[in-house]
Amino acid sequence: MKKNMGGVDRVIRIFIAIVVIVLFWQGIISGVLGYVLLALSAIFVLTSFISFCPLYTLIGINTCSRK
């Protein structure tokens, strides 16, 4: 697996995941939407840690500065 995510992209994904988790914990988002967003947040965190996004590969995007 080649890395295809840059640092800024990773930070944005982790920030979004933290915001969703806090909103769910506060009860602002709940129900099916809350669980879907939590799952999406988990995917964001996982892809941020491994610096690889399968969707980027399908679309042909590479935000990583290394070649």
Coordinates of N, CA and C in Angstrom, one line a residue:
M1 N 0.8 -1.2 0.0 CA 0.0 0.0 0.0 C 0.9 1.2 0.0
K2 N 0.7 2.1 -1.0 CA 1.4 3.3 -1.0 C 0.6 4.4 -0.2
K3 N 1.3 5.3 0.4 CA 0.6 6.3 1.1 C 0.1 7.3 0.1
N4 N -1.2 7.7 0.3 CA -1.8 8.7 -0.6 C -2.5 9.8 0.1
M5 N -2.2 10.0 1.4 CA -2.7 11.1 2.2 C -1.7 11.9 2.8
G6 N -1.8 13.3 2.6 CA -0.8 14.2 3.2 C -1.2 14.5 4.7
G7 N -0.3 15.3 5.3 CA -0.5 15.6 6.7 C -1.7 16.5 7.0
V8 N -2.0 17.4 6.1 CA -3.2 18.3 6.3 C -4.4 17.5 6.2
D9 N -4.5 16.6 5.3 CA -5.7 15.7 5.1 C -5.9 14.9 6.3
R10 N -4.8 14.3 6.8 CA -4.9 13.5 8.0 C -5.4 14.2 9.2
V11 N -4.9 15.5 9.4 CA -5.4 16.3 10.6 C -6.8 16.7 10.4
I12 N -7.3 17.0 9.2 CA -8.7 17.4 9.0 C -9.6 16.2 9.3
R13 N -9.2 15.0 8.9 CA -10.0 13.8 9.1 C -10.1 13.5 10.6
I14 N -9.0 13.6 11.3 CA -9.0 13.3 12.8 C -9.8 14.4 13.5
F15 N -9.7 15.7 13.1 CA -10.5 16.7 13.7 C -12.0 16.5 13.5
I16 N -12.4 16.1 12.3 CA -13.8 15.8 12.0 C -14.3 14.6 12.8
A17 N -13.5 13.6 13.0 CA -13.8 12.4 13.8 C -14.0 12.8 15.2
I18 N -13.2 13.7 15.8 CA -13.3 14.1 17.2 C -14.6 14.9 17.4
V19 N -14.9 15.8 16.4 CA -16.1 16.6 16.5 C -17.3 15.7 16.5
V20 N -17.4 14.7 15.6 CA -18.5 13.8 15.6 C -18.7 13.0 16.9
I21 N -17.5 12.5 17.4 CA -17.6 11.7 18.6 C -18.1 12.6 19.8
V22 N -17.6 13.8 19.9 CA -18.1 14.7 20.9 C -19.6 15.0 20.8
L23 N -20.0 15.3 19.6 CA -21.5 15.5 19.3 C -22.3 14.3 19.7
F24 N -21.8 13.1 19.4 CA -22.6 11.9 19.7 C -22.6 11.8 21.3
W25 N -21.5 12.0 21.9 CA -21.4 11.8 23.4 C -22.3 12.8 24.1
Q26 N -22.4 14.0 23.5 CA -23.2 15.1 24.1 C -24.7 14.9 23.8
G27 N -25.0 13.9 22.9 CA -26.4 13.7 22.6 C -27.0 14.6 21.5
I28 N -26.2 15.3 20.9 CA -26.6 16.3 19.9 C -27.0 15.5 18.6
I29 N -26.2 14.5 18.3 CA -26.6 13.6 17.2 C -26.9 12.2 17.8
S30 N -27.9 11.5 17.3 CA -28.3 10.2 17.9 C -29.0 9.4 16.9
G31 N -29.3 8.2 17.3 CA -30.1 7.3 16.4 C -29.2 6.7 15.3
V32 N -29.9 6.4 14.2 CA -29.2 5.8 13.1 C -28.1 6.7 12.5
L33 N -28.4 8.0 12.4 CA -27.5 9.0 11.9 C -26.2 9.0 12.8
G34 N -26.4 9.0 14.1 CA -25.3 9.0 15.0 C -24.4 7.8 14.8
Y35 N -25.0 6.6 14.7 CA -24.1 5.4 14.5 C -23.4 5.4 13.2
V36 N -24.1 5.9 12.1 CA -23.5 6.0 10.8 C -22.3 6.9 10.9
L37 N -22.5 8.1 11.5 CA -21.4 9.1 11.6 C -20.3 8.5 12.5
L38 N -20.6 7.8 13.5 CA -19.5 7.2 14.3 C -18.7 6.2 13.5
A39 N -19.4 5.4 12.7 CA -18.7 4.4 11.8 C -17.8 5.2 10.8
L40 N -18.3 6.2 10.3 CA -17.5 7.0 9.3 C -16.3 7.7 10.1
S41 N -16.5 8.1 11.3 CA -15.4 8.6 12.1 C -14.3 7.6 12.3
A42 N -14.7 6.4 12.6 CA -13.8 5.3 12.8 C -13.0 5.0 11.6
I43 N -13.6 5.1 10.4 CA -12.9 4.9 9.2 C -11.9 6.1 8.9
F44 N -12.4 7.3 9.2 CA -11.5 8.4 9.1 C -10.2 8.3 10.0
V45 N -10.4 7.9 11.2 CA -9.3 7.7 12.1 C -8.3 6.6 11.6
L46 N -8.9 5.5 11.2 CA -8.1 4.4 10.7 C -7.3 4.8 9.5
T47 N -7.9 5.4 8.5 CA -7.2 5.8 7.3 C -6.2 6.9 7.6
S48 N -6.4 7.7 8.6 CA -5.5 8.7 8.9 C -4.2 8.1 9.5
F49 N -4.4 7.1 10.3 CA -3.2 6.5 11.0 C -2.4 5.7 10.0
I50 N -3.0 5.1 9.0 CA -2.2 4.3 8.0 C -1.9 5.2 6.7
S51 N -2.4 6.4 6.7 CA -2.1 7.3 5.6 C -2.5 6.8 4.2
F52 N -3.5 6.0 4.2 CA -4.0 5.4 2.9 C -5.5 5.4 2.9
C53 N -6.1 6.0 1.8 CA -7.5 6.0 1.6 C -7.9 5.2 0.3
P54 N -8.6 4.1 0.4 CA -8.9 3.4 -0.7 C -9.8 4.2 -1.7
L55 N -10.6 5.1 -1.2 CA -11.4 5.9 -2.1 C -10.6 6.8 -3.0
Y56 N -9.5 7.3 -2.4 CA -8.6 8.2 -3.1 C -8.0 7.4 -4.3
T57 N -7.7 6.1 -4.1 CA -7.1 5.3 -5.1 C -8.1 5.1 -6.3
L58 N -9.4 4.9 -5.9 CA -10.4 4.8 -7.0 C -10.5 6.0 -7.8
I59 N -10.5 7.2 -7.1 CA -10.7 8.5 -7.8 C -9.4 9.0 -8.4
G60 N -8.3 8.5 -7.9 CA -7.0 9.0 -8.5 C -6.4 10.2 -7.8
I61 N -6.8 10.4 -6.6 CA -6.3 11.6 -5.8 C -5.1 11.1 -5.0
N62 N -4.1 12.0 -4.9 CA -3.0 11.8 -4.0 C -2.6 13.1 -3.4
T63 N -2.8 13.2 -2.1 CA -2.5 14.4 -1.4 C -1.1 14.3 -0.6
C64 N -0.5 13.2 -0.8 CA 0.8 13.0 -0.2 C 1.9 13.7 -1.0
S65 N 2.8 14.4 -0.3 CA 3.8 15.2 -1.1 C 4.9 14.3 -1.6
R66 N 5.1 13.1 -1.0 CA 6.2 12.2 -1.4 C 5.8 11.5 -2.6
K67 N 6.7 11.2 -3.5 CA 6.5 10.5 -4.7 C 7.1 9.1 -4.7

